[in-house]
Amino acid sequence: MSTPKKLYIKTYGCQMNVYDSERMAEALGGSGYVETQTPDDADMILFNTCHIRERAVEKVYSDLGRLKVFKAAKPDLKIGVAGCVAQAEGAEIMRRQPMVDLVVGPQSYHRLPELEARTRKGVRALDTDFPADDKFETLRHRPKVARGPTAFLTVQEGCDKFCAFCVVPYTRGAEVSRPVERILEEARNLVDRGVREITLLGQNVNAYHGAGTDGDWSLARLIWALDEIDGLERIRFTTSHPNDMSDDLIEAHGHCAKLMPYLHLPVQSGSDRILKRMNRSHTADDYLRLIERIRAARPDILISGDFIVGFPEETEEDFEQTLALIRAVEYGQAYSFKYSTRPGTPAAEREQLVEDVKTERLYRLQALLAEQQRRVQDRMVGRDVSVLIERSGRLPGQMVGKSEYLHAVHVADADASVDAAIGQLARVRITGSGTNSLSGVLK
Ligand code: 5AD
Ligand code: SF4
């Protein structure tokens, strides 16, 4: 038997990329690769890139530049670029960076073995099509290796919403939902391998409408079907759009015990004028009323969001409306960004705000969000929560996991055999609230 080749994957960006990297590693497993945690002895280095953040493209080129020494030391080393930058830049990467052997877009990962084989023959391979065949269908036959008690599972990909700032509809393509049975099969497989919590992923996950036994199923129906899997204890999903927050999904938050009380529901801005210019097709008030309905169904739900400050034409008054919306909602978790242009998106063509204004607004917004998150976290002290134990902590006997609300919890004085506790749900009394985590003791 030939010795396995080593594959090093560097993953940038979102959870969907983490999931995709695992699938790519599995697909290349069939070509004789095993994953390695360092690029030093790799036979193939793959960058799974993200296009959402500012200067993402330049970062990829500069990281690629740093691989020169590796290629010089091992001329047979293959270098590949996958993910959304690969999709957006395509052949440009090949042109600017002659070291790159392979460029593959997110819809073509099932073709990786074939592309890799081509590079072994000395041919540079590029695949950024949106193919008609289903990548999940081809990838699903590979064995799935669970890495602990939590896992991601992609159920939906792409987006038809075309927010004026966002590259996703261009890099991930049109919205596609996987069929119900495929998802249930993958979920059962994960549970058989020790997974207790599954996070359903999609750029627009609550727009899910995959083929079920009797027509298309909603995300809520899918969640109820997952609820029946013995051994699966927790279900989460991300990321949602306010306009797809259907009644049955809100109701599932009220009644499905396995569905965790955490909802990531980005609003981006609190100004109706800006929301319109962002092409969000909802108002600030629509969002606030939606949050009210969700909280009526599940009062303790923790709300998380995304915000963009300094979008073209945003005035001080628009910005203050965003602050007002944040005060009204009280977020337990949030991500916020200065608007930055993405070539090819409508807002990139508009007149831009000066950097200082963006910076100052981001600072004020983040101060408010940090204060709220702190308050929400501090309120957990004295409460009993359920913690899914993921690993041992730094202190003897300490275990670390996540609460229902996705807070990291350090559990002290726990069972001496921590390993046995990994994957267990522990009842924990919260006793302290730190910078980024809670601490507690076993009940
Ligand atoms: N500029 C700043 N933030 C952006 N996001 C998406 N595109 C941009 C952009 N051009 C943010 C949005 C989205 C999150 C994933 O990234 O808030 O919800
Ligand atoms: Fe991008 Fe989300 Fe808007 Fe789709 S809904 S275009 S993924 S921000």
Coordinates of C-alpha atoms and ligand atoms in Angstrom, one line a residue:
M1 CA 0.0 0.0 0.0
S2 CA 1.3 3.4 -0.8
T3 CA 1.8 5.8 2.1
P4 CA -1.1 8.3 2.4
K5 CA -0.5 11.8 1.1
K6 CA -1.1 14.6 3.5
L7 CA -3.7 17.3 3.1
Y8 CA -3.7 20.6 5.0
I9 CA -6.8 22.7 4.8
K10 CA -6.9 26.3 6.1
T11 CA -10.5 27.4 6.6
Y12 CA -11.5 31.0 6.6
G13 CA -14.9 32.5 7.4
C14 CA -18.2 30.9 8.3
Q15 CA -19.5 27.7 9.7
M16 CA -20.6 26.5 6.2
N17 CA -16.9 26.6 5.2
V18 CA -16.0 24.5 8.3
Y19 CA -18.6 22.0 7.1
D20 CA -17.4 22.2 3.5
S21 CA -13.8 21.7 4.6
E22 CA -14.7 18.4 6.3
R23 CA -16.5 17.2 3.2
M24 CA -13.5 18.2 1.0
A25 CA -11.2 16.2 3.3
E26 CA -13.5 13.2 3.0
A27 CA -13.7 13.5 -0.8
L28 CA -9.9 13.6 -1.1
G29 CA -9.7 10.7 1.4
G30 CA -10.7 8.6 -1.6
S31 CA -7.7 9.9 -3.5
G32 CA -5.4 8.7 -0.7
Y33 CA -5.2 11.8 1.4
V34 CA -5.2 12.1 5.2
E35 CA -5.6 15.4 6.9
T36 CA -2.7 17.0 8.8
Q37 CA -2.8 19.9 11.2
T38 CA 0.2 21.7 9.8
P39 CA 1.3 22.8 6.3
D40 CA 4.9 21.7 6.9
D41 CA 4.7 18.2 5.6
A42 CA 1.6 18.5 3.4
D43 CA 1.4 17.2 -0.1
M44 CA -1.5 19.4 -0.8
I45 CA -2.5 22.8 0.8
L46 CA -6.0 23.9 0.3
F47 CA -7.3 27.4 1.3
N48 CA -11.1 27.3 1.8
T49 CA -11.7 31.0 1.5
C50 CA -14.3 33.5 2.5
H51 CA -15.4 36.6 0.6
I52 CA -17.6 38.3 3.2
R53 CA -14.9 40.2 5.1
E54 CA -13.1 43.3 4.0
R55 CA -10.0 42.8 1.9
A56 CA -10.7 39.1 1.8
V57 CA -9.2 38.8 -1.6
E58 CA -5.9 40.6 -0.8
K59 CA -5.6 38.4 2.3
V60 CA -5.8 35.3 0.2
Y61 CA -3.2 36.5 -2.2
S62 CA -0.9 37.5 0.6
D63 CA -1.4 34.1 2.3
L64 CA -0.7 32.3 -1.0
G65 CA 2.5 34.4 -1.4
R66 CA 3.7 32.9 1.9
L67 CA 3.4 29.4 0.5
K68 CA 6.4 30.1 -1.8
V69 CA 8.8 28.5 0.7
F70 CA 6.8 25.4 1.0
K71 CA 6.6 25.0 -2.8
A72 CA 10.4 25.6 -3.1
A73 CA 11.1 22.9 -0.5
K74 CA 8.7 20.5 -2.1
P75 CA 8.1 21.1 -5.8
D76 CA 5.5 18.4 -6.0
L77 CA 3.3 20.2 -3.4
K78 CA -0.2 21.0 -4.8
I79 CA -1.8 24.3 -3.9
G80 CA -5.5 24.8 -4.2
V81 CA -8.0 27.6 -3.6
A82 CA -11.6 26.8 -2.7
G83 CA -14.5 28.8 -1.3
C84 CA -16.1 32.1 -2.2
V85 CA -12.9 33.9 -3.2
A86 CA -12.2 31.1 -5.6
Q87 CA -15.7 31.5 -7.0
A88 CA -15.5 35.3 -7.3
E89 CA -11.9 35.5 -8.7
G90 CA -11.7 32.3 -10.7
A91 CA -9.1 32.3 -13.4
E92 CA -7.7 35.6 -12.0
I93 CA -6.1 33.6 -9.1
M94 CA -4.4 31.3 -11.6
R95 CA -3.1 34.3 -13.5
R96 CA -1.9 36.3 -10.5
Q97 CA -0.5 33.3 -8.6
P98 CA 1.3 30.8 -10.9
M99 CA 2.0 28.5 -7.9
V100 CA -1.7 27.7 -7.6
D101 CA -2.6 24.3 -9.2
L102 CA -6.3 24.2 -8.5
V103 CA -9.2 26.6 -8.1
V104 CA -12.6 25.2 -7.1
G105 CA -15.8 27.0 -6.4
P106 CA -18.3 25.9 -3.6
Q107 CA -20.6 24.1 -6.0
S108 CA -17.9 21.9 -7.4
Y109 CA -16.4 20.2 -4.4
H110 CA -17.6 16.7 -5.4
R111 CA -15.3 17.1 -8.5
L112 CA -12.2 17.6 -6.3
P113 CA -10.8 14.0 -6.7
E114 CA -11.0 14.4 -10.5
L115 CA -9.4 17.9 -10.3
E116 CA -6.7 16.7 -8.0
A117 CA -5.9 13.8 -10.4
R118 CA -5.5 16.4 -13.2
T119 CA -3.0 18.4 -11.1
R120 CA -0.9 15.2 -10.6
K121 CA -0.6 15.1 -14.4
G122 CA 0.8 18.6 -14.3
V123 CA -2.4 20.3 -15.5
R124 CA -3.7 23.3 -13.6
A125 CA -7.4 22.7 -12.9
L126 CA -10.2 25.3 -12.6
D127 CA -13.8 24.6 -11.8
T128 CA -16.1 27.5 -10.8
D129 CA -19.3 26.3 -12.6
F130 CA -22.7 26.1 -11.0
P131 CA -23.2 22.5 -12.2
A132 CA -26.5 20.9 -12.7
D133 CA -25.5 17.8 -10.7
D134 CA -25.9 17.9 -6.9
K135 CA -22.6 18.1 -5.0
F136 CA -24.3 16.8 -1.8
E137 CA -25.6 13.7 -3.6
T138 CA -22.1 12.8 -4.8
L139 CA -20.4 13.7 -1.5
R140 CA -22.8 11.9 0.8
H141 CA -21.5 8.4 0.2
R142 CA -18.2 9.2 1.9
P143 CA -17.9 8.1 5.5
K144 CA -18.4 11.0 7.9
V145 CA -16.0 11.3 10.8
A146 CA -17.5 13.0 13.8
R147 CA -15.3 15.4 15.7
G148 CA -16.9 15.6 19.1
P149 CA -20.5 15.9 20.2
T150 CA -21.5 18.8 18.0
A151 CA -21.7 19.0 14.2
F152 CA -22.8 21.2 11.4
L153 CA -25.1 19.9 8.7
T154 CA -25.7 22.0 5.5
V155 CA -29.4 21.8 4.5
Q156 CA -29.6 24.8 2.2
E157 CA -27.2 26.8 0.2
G158 CA -27.2 30.0 -1.8
C159 CA -29.5 33.0 -1.7
D160 CA -32.0 34.8 -3.9
K161 CA -32.4 37.8 -1.7
F162 CA -29.7 40.0 -3.3
C163 CA -29.1 42.4 -0.4
A164 CA -27.3 45.4 -2.0
F165 CA -24.1 44.8 0.0
C166 CA -23.7 41.1 -0.2
V167 CA -21.7 38.7 -2.4
V168 CA -23.4 35.5 -1.4
P169 CA -25.9 35.3 -4.2
Y170 CA -23.0 35.7 -6.6
T171 CA -20.5 33.3 -4.9
R172 CA -22.8 30.6 -3.6
G173 CA -25.4 31.0 -6.3
A174 CA -29.2 30.6 -6.3
E175 CA -31.0 29.1 -3.3
V176 CA -31.0 25.3 -3.2
S177 CA -32.5 23.1 -0.5
R178 CA -31.3 19.5 0.0
P179 CA -34.0 16.8 0.1
V180 CA -35.3 15.8 3.5
E181 CA -34.3 12.2 3.4
R182 CA -30.7 13.0 2.6
I183 CA -30.5 15.3 5.6
L184 CA -32.2 12.8 8.0
E185 CA -29.8 10.1 6.8
E186 CA -26.8 12.3 7.4
A187 CA -28.2 13.3 10.8
R188 CA -28.7 9.7 11.9
N189 CA -25.2 8.9 10.7
L190 CA -23.8 11.7 12.8
V191 CA -25.7 10.6 15.9
D192 CA -24.4 7.0 15.4
R193 CA -20.9 8.6 15.6
G194 CA -21.6 10.3 18.9
V195 CA -23.0 13.6 17.8
R196 CA -25.6 15.1 20.2
E197 CA -26.1 18.5 18.8
I198 CA -26.6 19.4 15.1
T199 CA -26.6 22.9 13.7
L200 CA -28.4 23.1 10.4
L201 CA -26.6 25.5 8.1
G202 CA -27.7 27.6 5.2
Q203 CA -27.0 31.1 4.0
N204 CA -30.8 31.5 4.2
V205 CA -31.6 28.5 6.3
N206 CA -35.2 29.4 7.2
A207 CA -36.1 29.7 3.5
Y208 CA -35.5 25.9 3.5
H209 CA -38.0 24.1 1.2
G210 CA -36.5 20.7 0.5
A211 CA -38.3 17.8 -1.1
G212 CA -40.0 15.6 1.5
T213 CA -42.4 12.6 1.4
D214 CA -45.3 14.8 0.4
G215 CA -44.0 17.9 -1.5
D216 CA -41.7 20.5 -0.2
W217 CA -41.1 20.6 3.6
S218 CA -40.4 23.8 5.6
L219 CA -37.5 24.1 8.0
A220 CA -39.9 23.6 10.9
R221 CA -41.1 20.3 9.5
L222 CA -37.5 19.2 9.0
I223 CA -36.8 20.1 12.7
W224 CA -39.7 18.1 13.9
A225 CA -38.5 15.1 11.9
L226 CA -35.0 15.5 13.4
D227 CA -36.6 15.8 16.8
E228 CA -37.6 12.1 16.5
I229 CA -34.0 10.8 16.2
D230 CA -33.1 9.1 19.4
G231 CA -29.8 10.2 20.8
L232 CA -30.0 13.6 19.1
E233 CA -30.4 16.0 22.0
R234 CA -30.1 19.5 20.5
I235 CA -31.0 21.2 17.2
R236 CA -29.9 24.7 16.1
F237 CA -30.0 26.5 12.8
T238 CA -28.3 29.5 11.3
T239 CA -28.5 32.0 9.5
S240 CA -32.1 33.2 9.1
H241 CA -33.8 36.1 7.3
P242 CA -36.6 38.0 9.0
N243 CA -38.9 37.6 5.9
D244 CA -38.7 33.8 6.1
M245 CA -39.5 33.5 9.8
S246 CA -42.7 31.5 9.2
D247 CA -45.4 30.8 11.8
D248 CA -44.6 27.1 12.0
L249 CA -40.9 27.9 12.8
I250 CA -41.9 30.3 15.5
E251 CA -44.2 27.7 16.9
A252 CA -41.4 25.1 16.8
H253 CA -39.4 27.4 19.1
G254 CA -42.3 27.3 21.5
H255 CA -42.9 23.5 21.5
C256 CA -39.9 21.5 20.3
A257 CA -37.8 20.8 23.3
K258 CA -34.7 19.8 21.3
L259 CA -34.8 23.1 19.4
M260 CA -32.4 25.4 21.4
P261 CA -33.6 28.9 22.6
Y262 CA -31.1 30.8 20.4
L263 CA -31.9 32.6 17.2
H264 CA -29.5 34.4 14.9
L265 CA -31.7 36.9 13.0
P266 CA -29.7 39.6 11.3
V267 CA -31.5 43.0 10.7
Q268 CA -28.4 45.0 9.4
S269 CA -29.9 48.4 10.1
G270 CA -32.7 50.1 12.1
S271 CA -33.5 52.7 9.6
D272 CA -36.3 52.0 7.1
R273 CA -34.6 54.3 4.5
I274 CA -31.4 52.3 4.7
L275 CA -33.1 49.0 4.9
K276 CA -34.8 49.9 1.6
R277 CA -31.5 50.9 0.0
M278 CA -30.1 47.6 1.2
N279 CA -32.9 45.8 -0.6
R280 CA -33.9 44.1 2.7
S281 CA -37.7 44.2 2.0
H282 CA -38.7 44.6 5.6
T283 CA -38.9 47.6 7.9
A284 CA -37.5 48.1 11.4
D285 CA -41.0 47.8 12.8
D286 CA -41.6 44.5 10.9
Y287 CA -38.5 43.1 12.6
L288 CA -39.5 44.4 16.1
R289 CA -42.9 42.9 15.8
L290 CA -41.4 39.6 14.7
I291 CA -39.1 39.5 17.7
E292 CA -42.1 40.1 19.9
R293 CA -43.9 37.1 18.4
I294 CA -40.9 34.9 18.7
R295 CA -40.5 35.9 22.4
A296 CA -44.2 35.3 23.0
A297 CA -43.6 31.7 21.8
R298 CA -40.3 31.3 23.7
P299 CA -39.8 34.0 26.3
D300 CA -36.2 33.1 27.2
I301 CA -34.9 32.9 23.7
L302 CA -31.5 34.6 23.1
I303 CA -31.5 36.8 20.1
S304 CA -28.4 37.3 18.0
G305 CA -27.9 39.6 15.1
D306 CA -25.7 41.2 12.4
F307 CA -25.3 44.9 11.8
I308 CA -23.7 47.0 9.1
V309 CA -22.7 50.6 9.9
G310 CA -21.8 53.3 7.4
F311 CA -23.8 51.9 4.5
P312 CA -23.9 54.4 1.6
E313 CA -26.2 57.4 2.4
E314 CA -26.4 56.5 6.1
T315 CA -26.9 59.7 8.1
E316 CA -26.4 60.2 11.9
E317 CA -30.2 60.0 12.2
D318 CA -30.3 56.6 10.4
F319 CA -27.6 55.4 12.6
E320 CA -29.4 56.5 15.7
Q321 CA -32.4 54.5 14.6
T322 CA -30.2 51.4 14.5
L323 CA -29.1 52.1 18.1
A324 CA -32.8 52.5 19.0
L325 CA -33.7 49.2 17.5
I326 CA -30.8 47.5 19.4
R327 CA -32.1 49.0 22.6
A328 CA -35.6 47.7 21.9
V329 CA -34.4 44.2 21.1
E330 CA -31.7 43.6 23.7
Y331 CA -29.3 41.3 21.9
G332 CA -27.5 38.5 23.7
Q333 CA -25.0 38.1 20.9
A334 CA -24.1 40.2 17.9
Y335 CA -21.7 40.7 15.0
S336 CA -21.2 44.1 13.6
F337 CA -19.2 45.4 10.6
K338 CA -18.3 48.6 8.8
Y339 CA -19.8 48.6 5.4
S340 CA -17.1 47.7 2.8
T341 CA -17.5 47.5 -0.9
R342 CA -17.8 44.2 -2.7
P343 CA -17.1 44.5 -6.4
G344 CA -20.1 43.5 -8.5
T345 CA -22.7 44.3 -5.8
P346 CA -25.1 47.3 -6.3
A347 CA -23.9 49.3 -3.2
A348 CA -20.3 49.2 -4.3
E349 CA -21.2 51.6 -7.1
R350 CA -22.7 54.2 -4.7
E351 CA -21.0 57.1 -3.0
Q352 CA -19.2 55.9 0.1
L353 CA -19.1 57.4 3.6
V354 CA -15.7 58.5 4.9
E355 CA -13.8 55.9 7.0
D356 CA -13.7 58.0 10.1
V357 CA -17.5 58.2 10.3
K358 CA -17.8 54.5 9.9
T359 CA -15.2 53.9 12.5
E360 CA -16.8 56.2 15.0
R361 CA -20.3 54.6 14.5
L362 CA -19.0 51.1 14.8
Y363 CA -17.4 52.0 18.1
R364 CA -20.6 53.4 19.5
L365 CA -22.6 50.5 18.2
Q366 CA -20.3 47.9 19.6
A367 CA -20.2 49.6 23.0
L368 CA -24.0 49.3 23.2
L369 CA -24.0 45.7 22.0
A370 CA -21.2 44.8 24.4
E371 CA -23.2 46.3 27.3
Q372 CA -26.3 44.3 26.3
Q373 CA -24.5 41.1 25.9
R374 CA -22.9 41.5 29.3
R375 CA -26.3 42.2 30.9
V376 CA -27.8 39.1 29.2
Q377 CA -24.9 37.0 30.3
D378 CA -24.8 38.3 33.9
R379 CA -28.5 37.5 34.2
M380 CA -27.6 33.8 33.9
V381 CA -25.9 33.8 37.3
G382 CA -28.0 31.8 39.8
R383 CA -29.8 30.0 37.1
D384 CA -29.7 26.3 36.3
V385 CA -28.7 25.5 32.7
S386 CA -28.1 22.4 30.7
V387 CA -24.5 22.2 29.4
L388 CA -23.4 19.9 26.6
I389 CA -19.9 18.9 27.6
E390 CA -17.4 19.3 24.7
R391 CA -14.0 19.0 26.2
S392 CA -11.9 19.2 29.4
G393 CA -10.8 22.6 30.7
R394 CA -7.4 23.9 31.8
L395 CA -8.0 23.3 35.5
P396 CA -8.1 19.7 36.9
G397 CA -11.6 18.3 36.9
Q398 CA -12.9 21.3 34.9
M399 CA -15.1 20.7 31.8
V400 CA -16.2 23.1 29.1
G401 CA -19.4 23.1 27.1
K402 CA -22.2 25.2 25.8
S403 CA -25.5 26.1 27.5
E404 CA -28.8 26.1 25.6
Y405 CA -28.2 29.8 24.9
L406 CA -24.8 29.1 23.3
H407 CA -22.9 30.6 26.2
A408 CA -19.6 28.9 26.9
V409 CA -19.7 27.4 30.4
H410 CA -16.7 26.3 32.5
V411 CA -17.9 23.6 34.9
A412 CA -15.8 23.2 38.0
D413 CA -15.4 20.3 40.4
A414 CA -16.9 17.9 37.9
D415 CA -16.4 14.2 37.6
A416 CA -12.7 13.2 37.7
S417 CA -13.1 11.3 34.5
V418 CA -13.8 14.1 32.2
D419 CA -13.5 12.0 29.1
A420 CA -16.5 10.0 30.1
A421 CA -18.4 13.2 30.4
I422 CA -17.7 14.5 26.9
G423 CA -21.0 14.4 25.0
Q424 CA -23.1 14.3 28.2
L425 CA -25.7 16.9 29.1
A426 CA -25.0 18.2 32.6
R427 CA -27.3 20.2 34.8
V428 CA -25.2 23.2 36.0
R429 CA -25.9 26.0 38.4
I430 CA -24.3 29.2 37.1
T431 CA -22.2 30.9 39.7
G432 CA -20.1 33.4 37.8
S433 CA -20.0 35.5 34.6
G434 CA -16.6 36.3 33.1
T435 CA -15.4 38.1 30.0
N436 CA -16.4 35.6 27.4
S437 CA -17.9 32.7 29.4
L438 CA -19.9 31.6 32.4
S439 CA -18.7 29.4 35.2
G440 CA -20.8 27.0 37.2
V441 CA -21.0 23.9 39.3
L442 CA -22.7 20.5 38.7
K443 CA -26.1 20.2 40.3
Ligands
5AD1 N1 -19.8 45.0 4.3 C1 -19.9 44.8 5.6 N2 -20.6 43.7 6.1 C2 -21.1 42.8 5.3 N3 -21.8 41.7 5.5 C3 -22.1 41.1 4.4 N4 -21.6 41.9 3.4 C4 -21.0 42.9 3.9 C5 -20.4 44.1 3.4 N5 -20.2 44.3 2.1 C6 -22.1 41.2 6.9 C7 -23.7 41.2 7.1 C8 -24.0 39.7 7.0 C9 -22.7 39.2 7.6 C10 -22.5 37.7 7.4 O1 -21.7 39.9 7.1 O2 -24.0 41.8 8.3 O3 -25.2 39.4 7.8
SF4_2 FE1 -26.5 38.0 1.7 FE2 -28.0 37.2 3.7 FE3 -28.9 39.2 2.1 FE4 -28.7 36.7 1.1 S1 -30.1 37.4 2.8 S2 -28.0 38.5 0.1 S3 -26.9 35.9 2.2 S4 -27.1 39.2 3.5

